Short mmCIF file of C-alpha atoms and ligand atoms in Angstrom, two decimals:
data_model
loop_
_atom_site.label_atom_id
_atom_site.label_comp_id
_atom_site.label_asym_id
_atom_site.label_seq_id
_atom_site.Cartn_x
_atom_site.Cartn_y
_atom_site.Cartn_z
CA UNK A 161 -25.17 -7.50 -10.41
CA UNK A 162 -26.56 -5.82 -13.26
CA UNK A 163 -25.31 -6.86 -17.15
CA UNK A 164 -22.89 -4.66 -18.53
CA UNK A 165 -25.19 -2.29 -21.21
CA UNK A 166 -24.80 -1.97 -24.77
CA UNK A 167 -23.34 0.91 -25.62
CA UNK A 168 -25.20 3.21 -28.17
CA UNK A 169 -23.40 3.59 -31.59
CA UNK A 170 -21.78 7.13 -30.40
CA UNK A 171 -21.25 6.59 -26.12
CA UNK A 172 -21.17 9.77 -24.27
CA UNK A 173 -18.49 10.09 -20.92
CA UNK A 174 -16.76 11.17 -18.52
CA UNK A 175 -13.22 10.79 -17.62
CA UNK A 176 -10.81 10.29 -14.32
CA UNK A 177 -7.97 9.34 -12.91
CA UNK A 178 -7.40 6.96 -9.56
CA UNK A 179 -4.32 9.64 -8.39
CA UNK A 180 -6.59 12.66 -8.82
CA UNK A 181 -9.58 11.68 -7.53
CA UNK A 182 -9.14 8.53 -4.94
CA UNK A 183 -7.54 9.57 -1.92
CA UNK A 184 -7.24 7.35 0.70
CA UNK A 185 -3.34 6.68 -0.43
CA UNK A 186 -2.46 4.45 2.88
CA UNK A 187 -5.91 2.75 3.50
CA UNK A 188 -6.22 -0.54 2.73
CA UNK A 189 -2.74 -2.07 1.90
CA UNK A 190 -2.35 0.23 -0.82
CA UNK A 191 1.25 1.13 -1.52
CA UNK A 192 3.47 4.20 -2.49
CA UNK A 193 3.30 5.24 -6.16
CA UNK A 194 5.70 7.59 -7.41
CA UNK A 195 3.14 10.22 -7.37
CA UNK A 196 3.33 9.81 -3.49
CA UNK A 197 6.86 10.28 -3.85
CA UNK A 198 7.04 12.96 -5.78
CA UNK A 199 4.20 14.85 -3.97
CA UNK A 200 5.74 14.35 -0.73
CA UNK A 201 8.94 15.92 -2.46
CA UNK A 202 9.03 20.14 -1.30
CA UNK A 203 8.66 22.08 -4.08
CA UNK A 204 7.21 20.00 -7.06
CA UNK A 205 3.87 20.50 -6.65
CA UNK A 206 2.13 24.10 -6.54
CA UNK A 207 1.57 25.32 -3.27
CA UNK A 208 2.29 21.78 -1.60
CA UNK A 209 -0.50 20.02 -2.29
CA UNK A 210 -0.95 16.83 -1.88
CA UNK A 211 -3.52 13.90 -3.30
CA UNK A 212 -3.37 12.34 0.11
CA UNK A 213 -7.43 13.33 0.04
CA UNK A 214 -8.10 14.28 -3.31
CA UNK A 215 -11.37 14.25 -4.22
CA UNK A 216 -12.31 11.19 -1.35
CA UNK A 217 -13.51 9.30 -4.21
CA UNK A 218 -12.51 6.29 -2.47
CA UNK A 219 -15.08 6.48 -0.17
CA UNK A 220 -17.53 8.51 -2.09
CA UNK A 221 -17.95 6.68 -5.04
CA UNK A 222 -21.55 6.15 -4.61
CA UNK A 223 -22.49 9.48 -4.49
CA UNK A 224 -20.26 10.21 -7.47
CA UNK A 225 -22.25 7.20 -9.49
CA UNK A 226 -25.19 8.56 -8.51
CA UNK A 227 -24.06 12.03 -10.22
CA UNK A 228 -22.77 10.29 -13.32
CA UNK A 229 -26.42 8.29 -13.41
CA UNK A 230 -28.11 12.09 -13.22
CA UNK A 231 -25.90 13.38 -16.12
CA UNK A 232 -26.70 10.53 -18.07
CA UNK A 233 -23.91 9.13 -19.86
CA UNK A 234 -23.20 6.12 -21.29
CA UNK A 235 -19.70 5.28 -20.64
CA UNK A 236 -17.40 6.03 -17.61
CA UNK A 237 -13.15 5.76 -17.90
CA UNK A 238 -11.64 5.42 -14.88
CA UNK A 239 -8.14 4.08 -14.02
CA UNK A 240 -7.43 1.27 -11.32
CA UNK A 241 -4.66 2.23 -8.99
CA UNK A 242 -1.87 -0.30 -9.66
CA UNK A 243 -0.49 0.45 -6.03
CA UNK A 244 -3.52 -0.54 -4.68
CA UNK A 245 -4.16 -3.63 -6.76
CA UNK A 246 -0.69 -4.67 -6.55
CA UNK A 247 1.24 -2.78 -4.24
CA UNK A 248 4.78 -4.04 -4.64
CA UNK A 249 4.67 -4.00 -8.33
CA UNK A 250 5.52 -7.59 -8.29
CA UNK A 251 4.39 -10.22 -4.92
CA UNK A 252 0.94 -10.78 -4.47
CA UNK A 253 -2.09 -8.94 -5.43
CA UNK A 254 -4.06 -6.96 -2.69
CA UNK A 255 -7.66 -8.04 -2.42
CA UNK A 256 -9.12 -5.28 -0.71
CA UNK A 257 -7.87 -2.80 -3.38
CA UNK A 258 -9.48 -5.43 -5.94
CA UNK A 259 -12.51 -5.14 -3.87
CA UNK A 260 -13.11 -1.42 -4.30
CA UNK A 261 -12.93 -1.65 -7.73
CA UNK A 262 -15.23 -4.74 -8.00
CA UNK A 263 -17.67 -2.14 -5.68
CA UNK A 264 -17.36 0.59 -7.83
CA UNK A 265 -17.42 -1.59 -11.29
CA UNK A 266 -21.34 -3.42 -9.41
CA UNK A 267 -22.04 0.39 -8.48
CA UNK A 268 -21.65 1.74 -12.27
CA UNK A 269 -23.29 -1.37 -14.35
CA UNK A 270 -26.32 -0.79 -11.71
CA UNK A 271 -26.57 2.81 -12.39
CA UNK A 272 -26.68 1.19 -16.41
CA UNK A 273 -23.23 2.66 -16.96
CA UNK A 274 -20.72 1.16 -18.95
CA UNK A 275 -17.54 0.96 -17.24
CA UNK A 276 -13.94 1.32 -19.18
CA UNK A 277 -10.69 0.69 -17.28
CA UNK A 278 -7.27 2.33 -17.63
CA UNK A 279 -4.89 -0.07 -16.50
CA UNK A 280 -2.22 2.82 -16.11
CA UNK A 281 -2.50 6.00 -15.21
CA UNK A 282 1.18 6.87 -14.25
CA UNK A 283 0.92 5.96 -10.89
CA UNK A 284 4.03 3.27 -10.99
CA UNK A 285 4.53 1.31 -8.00
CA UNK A 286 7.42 3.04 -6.01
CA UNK A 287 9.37 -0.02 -5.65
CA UNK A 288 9.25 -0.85 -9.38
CA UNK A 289 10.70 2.93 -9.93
CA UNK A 290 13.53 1.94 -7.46
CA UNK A 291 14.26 -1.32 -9.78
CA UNK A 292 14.30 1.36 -12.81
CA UNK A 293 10.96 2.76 -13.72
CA UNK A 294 9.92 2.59 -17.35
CA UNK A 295 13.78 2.90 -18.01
CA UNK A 296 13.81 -0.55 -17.46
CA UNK A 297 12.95 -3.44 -19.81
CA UNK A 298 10.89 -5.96 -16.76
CA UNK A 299 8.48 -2.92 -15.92
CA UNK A 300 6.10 -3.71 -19.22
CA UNK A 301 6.24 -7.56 -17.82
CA UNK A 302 4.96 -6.54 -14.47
CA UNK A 303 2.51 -4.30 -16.61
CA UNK A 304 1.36 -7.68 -17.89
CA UNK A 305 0.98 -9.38 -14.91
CA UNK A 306 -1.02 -6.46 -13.16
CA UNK A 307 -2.91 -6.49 -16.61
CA UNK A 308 -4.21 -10.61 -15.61
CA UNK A 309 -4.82 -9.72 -12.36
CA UNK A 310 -7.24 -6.93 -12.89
CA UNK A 311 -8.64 -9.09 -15.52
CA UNK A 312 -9.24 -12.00 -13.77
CA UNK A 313 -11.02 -10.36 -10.97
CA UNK A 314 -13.09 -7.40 -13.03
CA UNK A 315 -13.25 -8.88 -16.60
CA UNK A 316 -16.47 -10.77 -16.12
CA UNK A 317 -18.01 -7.58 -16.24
CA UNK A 318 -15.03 -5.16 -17.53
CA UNK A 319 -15.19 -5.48 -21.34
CA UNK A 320 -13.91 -1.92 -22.21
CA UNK A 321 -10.20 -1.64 -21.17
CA UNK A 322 -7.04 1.03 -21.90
CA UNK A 323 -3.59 -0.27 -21.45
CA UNK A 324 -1.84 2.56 -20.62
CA UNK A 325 -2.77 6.82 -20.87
CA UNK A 326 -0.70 9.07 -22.87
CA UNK A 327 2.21 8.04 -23.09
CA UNK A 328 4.46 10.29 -24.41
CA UNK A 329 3.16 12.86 -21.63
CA UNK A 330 4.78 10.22 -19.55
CA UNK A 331 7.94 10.31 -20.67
CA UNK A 332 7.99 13.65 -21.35
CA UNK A 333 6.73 15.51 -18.54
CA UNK A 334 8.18 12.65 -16.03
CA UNK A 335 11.40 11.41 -17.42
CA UNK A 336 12.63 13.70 -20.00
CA UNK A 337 11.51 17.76 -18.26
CA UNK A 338 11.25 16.69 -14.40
CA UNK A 339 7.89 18.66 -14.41
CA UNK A 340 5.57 14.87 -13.13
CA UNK A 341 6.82 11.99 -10.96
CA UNK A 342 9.58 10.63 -11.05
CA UNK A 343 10.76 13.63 -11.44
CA UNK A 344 13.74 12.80 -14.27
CA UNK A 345 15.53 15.40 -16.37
CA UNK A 346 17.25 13.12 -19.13
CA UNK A 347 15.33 15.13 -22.19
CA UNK A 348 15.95 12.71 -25.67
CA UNK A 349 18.46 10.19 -23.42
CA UNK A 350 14.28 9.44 -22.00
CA UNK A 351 13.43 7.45 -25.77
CA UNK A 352 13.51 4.04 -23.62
CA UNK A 353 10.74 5.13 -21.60
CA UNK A 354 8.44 5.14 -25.13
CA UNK A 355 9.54 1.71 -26.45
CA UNK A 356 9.05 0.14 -22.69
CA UNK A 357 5.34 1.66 -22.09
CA UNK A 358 4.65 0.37 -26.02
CA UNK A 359 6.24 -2.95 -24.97
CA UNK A 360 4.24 -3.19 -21.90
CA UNK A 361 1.04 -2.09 -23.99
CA UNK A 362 0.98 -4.73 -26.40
CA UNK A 363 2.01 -7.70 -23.91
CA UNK A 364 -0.93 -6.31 -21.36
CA UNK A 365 -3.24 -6.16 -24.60
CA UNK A 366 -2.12 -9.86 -25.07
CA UNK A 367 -2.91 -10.43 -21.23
CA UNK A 368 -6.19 -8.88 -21.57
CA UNK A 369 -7.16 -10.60 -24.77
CA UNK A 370 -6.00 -14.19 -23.21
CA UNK A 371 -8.46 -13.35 -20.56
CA UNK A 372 -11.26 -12.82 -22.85
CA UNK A 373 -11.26 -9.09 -23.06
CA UNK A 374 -13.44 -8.02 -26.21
CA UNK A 375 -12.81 -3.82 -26.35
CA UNK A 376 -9.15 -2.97 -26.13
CA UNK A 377 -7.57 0.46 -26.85
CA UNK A 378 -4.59 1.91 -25.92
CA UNK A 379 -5.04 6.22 -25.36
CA UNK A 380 -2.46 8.81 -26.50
CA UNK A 381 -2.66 12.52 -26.57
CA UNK A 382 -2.51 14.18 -29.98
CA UNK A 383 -1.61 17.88 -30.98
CA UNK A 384 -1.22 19.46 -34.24
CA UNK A 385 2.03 20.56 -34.68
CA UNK A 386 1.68 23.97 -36.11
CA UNK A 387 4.60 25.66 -37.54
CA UNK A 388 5.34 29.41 -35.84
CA UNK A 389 5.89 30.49 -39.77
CA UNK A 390 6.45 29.34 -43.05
CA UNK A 391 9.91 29.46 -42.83
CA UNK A 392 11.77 25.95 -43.78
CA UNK A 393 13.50 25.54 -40.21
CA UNK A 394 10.06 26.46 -38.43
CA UNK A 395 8.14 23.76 -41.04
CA UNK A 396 10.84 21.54 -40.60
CA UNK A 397 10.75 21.73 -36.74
CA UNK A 398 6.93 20.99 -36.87
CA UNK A 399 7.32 17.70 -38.38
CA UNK A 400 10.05 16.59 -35.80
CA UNK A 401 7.48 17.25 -33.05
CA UNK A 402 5.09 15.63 -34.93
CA UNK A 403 7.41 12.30 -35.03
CA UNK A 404 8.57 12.69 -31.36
CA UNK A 405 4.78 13.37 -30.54
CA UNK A 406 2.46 11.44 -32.79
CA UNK A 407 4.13 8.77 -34.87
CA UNK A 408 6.75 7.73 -32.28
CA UNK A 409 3.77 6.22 -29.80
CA UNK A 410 1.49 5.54 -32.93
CA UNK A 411 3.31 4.14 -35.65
CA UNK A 412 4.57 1.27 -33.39
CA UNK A 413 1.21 -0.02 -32.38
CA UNK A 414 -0.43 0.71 -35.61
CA UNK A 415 1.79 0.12 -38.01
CA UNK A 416 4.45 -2.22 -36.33
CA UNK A 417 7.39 -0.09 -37.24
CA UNK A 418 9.17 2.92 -35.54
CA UNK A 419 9.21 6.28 -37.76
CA UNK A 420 12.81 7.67 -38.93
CA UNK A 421 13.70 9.47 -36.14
CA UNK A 422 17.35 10.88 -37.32
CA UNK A 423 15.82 14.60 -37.51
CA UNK A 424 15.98 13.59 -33.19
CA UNK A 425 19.76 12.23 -33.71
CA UNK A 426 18.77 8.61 -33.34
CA UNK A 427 19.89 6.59 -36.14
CA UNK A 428 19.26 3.34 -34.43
CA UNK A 429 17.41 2.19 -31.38
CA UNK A 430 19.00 0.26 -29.81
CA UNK A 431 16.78 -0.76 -26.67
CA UNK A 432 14.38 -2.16 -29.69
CA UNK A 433 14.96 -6.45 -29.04
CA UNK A 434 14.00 -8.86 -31.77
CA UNK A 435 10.03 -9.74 -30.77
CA UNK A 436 9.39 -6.26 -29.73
CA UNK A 437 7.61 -4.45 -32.33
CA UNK A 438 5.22 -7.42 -32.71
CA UNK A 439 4.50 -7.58 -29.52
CA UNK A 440 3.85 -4.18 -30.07
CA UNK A 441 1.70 -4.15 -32.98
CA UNK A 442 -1.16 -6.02 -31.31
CA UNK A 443 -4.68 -5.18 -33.13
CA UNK A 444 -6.99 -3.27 -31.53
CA UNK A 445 -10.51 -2.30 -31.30
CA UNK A 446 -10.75 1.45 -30.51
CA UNK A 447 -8.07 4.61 -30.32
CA UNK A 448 -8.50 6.98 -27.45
CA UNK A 449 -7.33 9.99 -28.46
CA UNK A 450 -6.87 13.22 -25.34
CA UNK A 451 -7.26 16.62 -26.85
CA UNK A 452 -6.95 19.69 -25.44
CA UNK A 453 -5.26 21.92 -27.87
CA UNK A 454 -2.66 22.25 -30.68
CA UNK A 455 0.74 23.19 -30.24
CA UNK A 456 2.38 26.00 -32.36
CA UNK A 457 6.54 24.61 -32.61
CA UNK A 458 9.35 27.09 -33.98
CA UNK A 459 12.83 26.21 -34.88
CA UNK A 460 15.35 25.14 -32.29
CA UNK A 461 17.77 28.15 -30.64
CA UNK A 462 20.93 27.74 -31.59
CA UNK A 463 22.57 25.49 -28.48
CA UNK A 464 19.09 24.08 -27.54
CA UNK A 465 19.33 20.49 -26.40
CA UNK A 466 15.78 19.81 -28.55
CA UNK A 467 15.58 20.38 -31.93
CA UNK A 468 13.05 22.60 -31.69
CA UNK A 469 11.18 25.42 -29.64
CA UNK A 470 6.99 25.35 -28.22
CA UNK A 471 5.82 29.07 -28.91
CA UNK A 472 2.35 30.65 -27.78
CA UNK A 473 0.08 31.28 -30.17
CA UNK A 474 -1.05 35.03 -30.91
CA UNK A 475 -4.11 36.31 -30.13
CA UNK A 476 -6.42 33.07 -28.75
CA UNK A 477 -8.38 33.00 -26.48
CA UNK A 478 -6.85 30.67 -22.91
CA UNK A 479 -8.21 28.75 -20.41
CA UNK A 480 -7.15 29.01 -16.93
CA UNK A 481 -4.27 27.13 -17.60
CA UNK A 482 -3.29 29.37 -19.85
CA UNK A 483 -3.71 26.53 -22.99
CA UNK A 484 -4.93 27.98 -26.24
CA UNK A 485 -8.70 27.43 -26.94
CA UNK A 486 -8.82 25.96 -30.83
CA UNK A 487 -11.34 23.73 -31.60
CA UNK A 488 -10.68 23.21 -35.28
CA UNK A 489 -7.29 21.29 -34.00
CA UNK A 490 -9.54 18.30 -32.87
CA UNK A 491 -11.02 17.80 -36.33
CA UNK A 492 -7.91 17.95 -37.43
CA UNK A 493 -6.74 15.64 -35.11
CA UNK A 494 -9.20 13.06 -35.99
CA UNK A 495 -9.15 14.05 -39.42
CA UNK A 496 -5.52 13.70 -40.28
CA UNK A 497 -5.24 9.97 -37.78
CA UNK A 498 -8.09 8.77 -40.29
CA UNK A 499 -5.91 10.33 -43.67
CA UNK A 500 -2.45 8.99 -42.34
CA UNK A 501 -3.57 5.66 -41.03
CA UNK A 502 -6.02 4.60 -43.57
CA UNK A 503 -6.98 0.96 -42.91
CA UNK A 504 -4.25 0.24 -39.82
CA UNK A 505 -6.69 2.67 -37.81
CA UNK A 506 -9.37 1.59 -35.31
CA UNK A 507 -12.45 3.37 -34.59
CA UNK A 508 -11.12 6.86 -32.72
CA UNK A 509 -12.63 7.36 -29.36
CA UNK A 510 -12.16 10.76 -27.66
CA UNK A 511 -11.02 9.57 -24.25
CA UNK A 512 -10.53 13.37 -22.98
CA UNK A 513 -11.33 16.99 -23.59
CA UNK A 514 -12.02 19.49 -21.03
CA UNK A 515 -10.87 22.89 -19.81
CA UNK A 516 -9.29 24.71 -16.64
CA UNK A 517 -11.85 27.68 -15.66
CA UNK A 518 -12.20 27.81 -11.91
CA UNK A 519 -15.53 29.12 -10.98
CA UNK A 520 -16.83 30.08 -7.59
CA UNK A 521 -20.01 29.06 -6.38
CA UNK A 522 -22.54 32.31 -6.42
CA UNK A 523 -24.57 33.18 -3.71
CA UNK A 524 -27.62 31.37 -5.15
CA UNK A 525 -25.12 28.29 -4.82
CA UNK A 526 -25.29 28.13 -8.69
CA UNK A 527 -21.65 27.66 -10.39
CA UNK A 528 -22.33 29.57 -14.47
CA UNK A 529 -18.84 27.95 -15.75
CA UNK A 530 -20.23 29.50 -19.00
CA UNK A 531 -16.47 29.34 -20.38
CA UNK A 532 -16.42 25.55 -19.87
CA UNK A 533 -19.94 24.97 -21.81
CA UNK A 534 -19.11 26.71 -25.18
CA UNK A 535 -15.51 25.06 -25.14
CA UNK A 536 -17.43 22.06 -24.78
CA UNK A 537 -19.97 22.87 -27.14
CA UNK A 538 -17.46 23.94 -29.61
CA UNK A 539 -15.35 20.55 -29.06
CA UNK A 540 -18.30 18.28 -29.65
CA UNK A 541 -19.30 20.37 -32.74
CA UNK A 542 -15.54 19.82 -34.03
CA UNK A 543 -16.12 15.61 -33.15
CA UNK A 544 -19.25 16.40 -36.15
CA UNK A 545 -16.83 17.78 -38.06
CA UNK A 546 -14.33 15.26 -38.10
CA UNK A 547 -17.29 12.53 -38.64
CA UNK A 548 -18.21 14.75 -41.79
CA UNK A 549 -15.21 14.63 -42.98
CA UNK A 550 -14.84 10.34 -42.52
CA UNK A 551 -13.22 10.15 -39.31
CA UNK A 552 -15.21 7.05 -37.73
CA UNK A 553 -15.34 8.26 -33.75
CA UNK A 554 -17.38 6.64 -31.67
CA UNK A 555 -17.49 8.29 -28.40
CA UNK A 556 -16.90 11.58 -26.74
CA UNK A 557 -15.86 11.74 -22.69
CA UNK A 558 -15.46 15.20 -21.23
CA UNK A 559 -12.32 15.52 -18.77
CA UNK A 560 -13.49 15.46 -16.08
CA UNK A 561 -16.21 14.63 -13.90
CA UNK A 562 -14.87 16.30 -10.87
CA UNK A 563 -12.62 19.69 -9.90
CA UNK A 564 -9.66 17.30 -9.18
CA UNK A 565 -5.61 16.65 -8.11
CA UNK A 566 -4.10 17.92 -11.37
CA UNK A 567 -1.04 16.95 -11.13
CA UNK A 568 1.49 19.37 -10.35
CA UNK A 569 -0.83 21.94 -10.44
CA UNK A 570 -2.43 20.86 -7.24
CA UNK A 571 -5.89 21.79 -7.06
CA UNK A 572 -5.64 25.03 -9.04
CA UNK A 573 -6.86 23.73 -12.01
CA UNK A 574 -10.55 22.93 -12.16
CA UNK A 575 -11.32 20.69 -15.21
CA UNK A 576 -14.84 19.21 -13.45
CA UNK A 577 -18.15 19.26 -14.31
CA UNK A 578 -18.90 19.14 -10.60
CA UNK A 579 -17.32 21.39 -8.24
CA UNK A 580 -15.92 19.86 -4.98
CA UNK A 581 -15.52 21.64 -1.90
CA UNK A 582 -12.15 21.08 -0.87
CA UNK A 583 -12.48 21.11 2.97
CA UNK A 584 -16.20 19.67 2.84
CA UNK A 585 -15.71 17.39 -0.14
CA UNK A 586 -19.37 18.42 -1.02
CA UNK A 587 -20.04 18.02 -4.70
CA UNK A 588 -22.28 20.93 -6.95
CA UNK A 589 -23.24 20.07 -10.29
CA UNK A 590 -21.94 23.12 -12.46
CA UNK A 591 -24.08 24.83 -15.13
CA UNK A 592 -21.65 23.08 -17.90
CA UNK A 593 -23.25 19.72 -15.78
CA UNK A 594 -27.04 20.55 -17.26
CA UNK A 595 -25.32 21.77 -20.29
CA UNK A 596 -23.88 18.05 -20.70
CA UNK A 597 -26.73 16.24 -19.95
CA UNK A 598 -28.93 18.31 -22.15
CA UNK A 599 -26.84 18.34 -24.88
CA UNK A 600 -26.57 14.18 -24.66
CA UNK A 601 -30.47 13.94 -24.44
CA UNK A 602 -30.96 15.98 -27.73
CA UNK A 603 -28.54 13.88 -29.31
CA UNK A 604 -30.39 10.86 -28.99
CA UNK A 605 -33.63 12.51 -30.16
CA UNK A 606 -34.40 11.30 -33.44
C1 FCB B 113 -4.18 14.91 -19.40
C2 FCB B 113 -4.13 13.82 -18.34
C3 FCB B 113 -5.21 13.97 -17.29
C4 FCB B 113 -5.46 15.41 -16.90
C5 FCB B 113 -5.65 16.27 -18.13
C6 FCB B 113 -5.94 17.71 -17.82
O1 FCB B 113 -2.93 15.05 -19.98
O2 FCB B 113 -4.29 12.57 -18.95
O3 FCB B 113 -4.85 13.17 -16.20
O4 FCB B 113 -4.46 15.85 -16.09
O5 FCB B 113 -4.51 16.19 -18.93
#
């Protein structure tokens, strides 16, 4: 077994997910997650797809090192399926879903890759989401435990871990819209789910610390709130999604304190227990941070549940997924975490950025995803600009490595550097591929 490398003083990645890309969802002993649930579940996901496959990562790994060894980057994020490594959610651990990820861990720190964990990837154990999902107070203590026992086993040569990924996507896509597993529709009466992912952050950081573990971040996605107008209600309705967005799942951990969330019709919070915010407030060595674009917020309808509205923006250019293209928001994204934060801020790492364009193969077998290299090239150039400006970032990891399971968007949404075939599973580089692995050779150039 190889050392794990030194990573350069700006790491260049690549990001995944277990869900999207593993596959193999009965092999092994692993056990249901509420993804499997909700996939199996007619009509949530687009056209009925299914990650029962996915991108066969799970036996393909190799080849998919050996593609991150040709691009040449520095630091891979992955997640580790909780079902697999523990697939009641409480009861014993499964070795032989340890065992991949001990395989794949050897496979990466051989091809001189530096590997960084995600404990949680919102792919809850089913029978933990029968007990009460995030809506319950035990789930972060199981968090914990499944926390020790991926340390235990991988954190001799793990030193780079995430608790959890994006939170508040979590809550709001899966327990407050119904649009991601589990599937529930309880919009603002979903708060809970917030405090109990920050609880179970900070007491898996302590987990992972009292194993040893050096690097410890926990990864949120961040979004300018733009207001539709100048207009009071519309500026006023900006800063409320700013709170429910930003501060709510960042103030917590950072500063040890919840923001005033009255403006949301919360005056207390009462799922908050003595012990929790210090638990919470656990320090840290690094902040991922996911962009993919801003988010331009209006003021509330009158009779709206949510006291405010999401509007397009005018005139941008999309991706496939129809998400505005605006660069500038991720120096302002880094910029703003550095000037709100000051000196309760970590180093920022950009965990992931990426686009949807879905490109065919062309008859020379060449993919020209020429879309996906100057959003790229325009989101690295915004990382300089956010480093001119003081933000102190140190690392960059494109979502994703592979066309992949998104979510319930099936497999219509290509955000990988390499295409995969669905019915062959054969992987081709894309052009944005070279484009990467050009673009991190120059940098190192003196
Ligand atoms: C992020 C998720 C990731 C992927 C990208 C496109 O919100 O963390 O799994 O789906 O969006």
């Amino acid at each position: 077994m190889a050392a794990t490398p030194r990573l350069p003083d700006f790491a260049w990645g690549v990001a995944t997910s277990a869900f999207q890309i593993e596959g193999a969802t009965v092999e092994d002993g692993r056990g249901p997650s509420v993804w499997d649930t909700y996939t199996g579940t007619p009509g949530k996901i687009r056209d009925g797809h299914t990650a029962a496959t996915a991108c066969d990562h799970y036996h393909r790994y190799s080849e998919d090192i050996a593609l991150m060894r040709d691009l040449g980057i520095d630091v891979y994020r992955f997640s580790i399926g909780w079902p697999r490594v523990r697939p009641g959610g409480t009861g014993p651990a499964n070795g032989a879903g340890l065992d991949f990820y001990e395989r794949l861990v050897d496979g990466l720190l051989d091809a001189g890759i530096t590997p960084m964990a995600t404990l949680y990837h919102w792919d809850l154990p089913q029978p933990l989401e029968d007990a009460g999902g995030w809506l319950d107070r035990d789930t972060p203590h199981r968090l914990a435990e499944y926390a020790a026992i991926c340390a235990e086993r991988l954190g001799d040569r793990v030193r780079h871990w995430i608790t959890l990924n994006e939170p508040f996507e979590h809550m709001a896509l899966g327990y407050a819209l119904g649009q991601h597993a589990p599937g529930h529709t309880l919009l603002l009466d979903a708060l809970p789910v917030a405090h109990h992912q920050l609880l179970g952050h900070g007491l898996a950081t302590s987990a992972l610390r009292a194993a040893g573990a050096p690097h410890v971040m926990l990864t949120n996605s961040y979004t300018p709130a733009v207001p539709f107008t100048g207009n009071e209600n519309d500026l006023t309705a900006a800063e409320v999604y700013d709170v429910l967005h930003r501060r709510l799942f960042t103030d917590p951990v950072l500063l040890g304190r919840y923001p005033d969330l009255s403006a949301l019709g919360l005056e207390s919070l009462p799922f908050v227990k003595d012990g929790d915010l210090e638990a919470i407030a656990q320090p840290l060595d690094g902040l991922g941070v996911n962009y993919y674009n801003p988010t331009r917020v209006a003021a509330a309808p009158s009779e709206s549940p949510l006291p405010f509205e999401i509007v397009e923006f005018d005139h941008v250019k999309t991706t496939d997924f129809d998400w505005p293209v605006i660069p500038s928001g991720l120096t302002q994204t880094l910029v703003e975490l550095t000037e709100d934060y000051g000196t309760a801020l970590p180093p920022l790492w950009v965990t992931e950025n990426g686009c949807s364009y879905s490109v065919e193969p062309a008859a020379d077998g060449s993919i020209p995803d020429q879309d996906r290299i100057d959003y790229l090239a325009a989101h690295v150039k915004a990382v300089d600009n956010a480093i001119a400006q003081g933000a102190d970032v140190r690392g960059y990891l494109v979502w994703s490595l592979l066309d992949n399971f998104e979510w319930a968007e099936g497999y219509h949404q290509c955000f990988g550097l390499v295409h995969v075939d669905s019915e062959t599973q054969d992987r081709t580089p894309k052009a944005s591929f070279d484009w990467y692995r050009e673009h991190i050779v120059q940098s190192r150039r003196p």
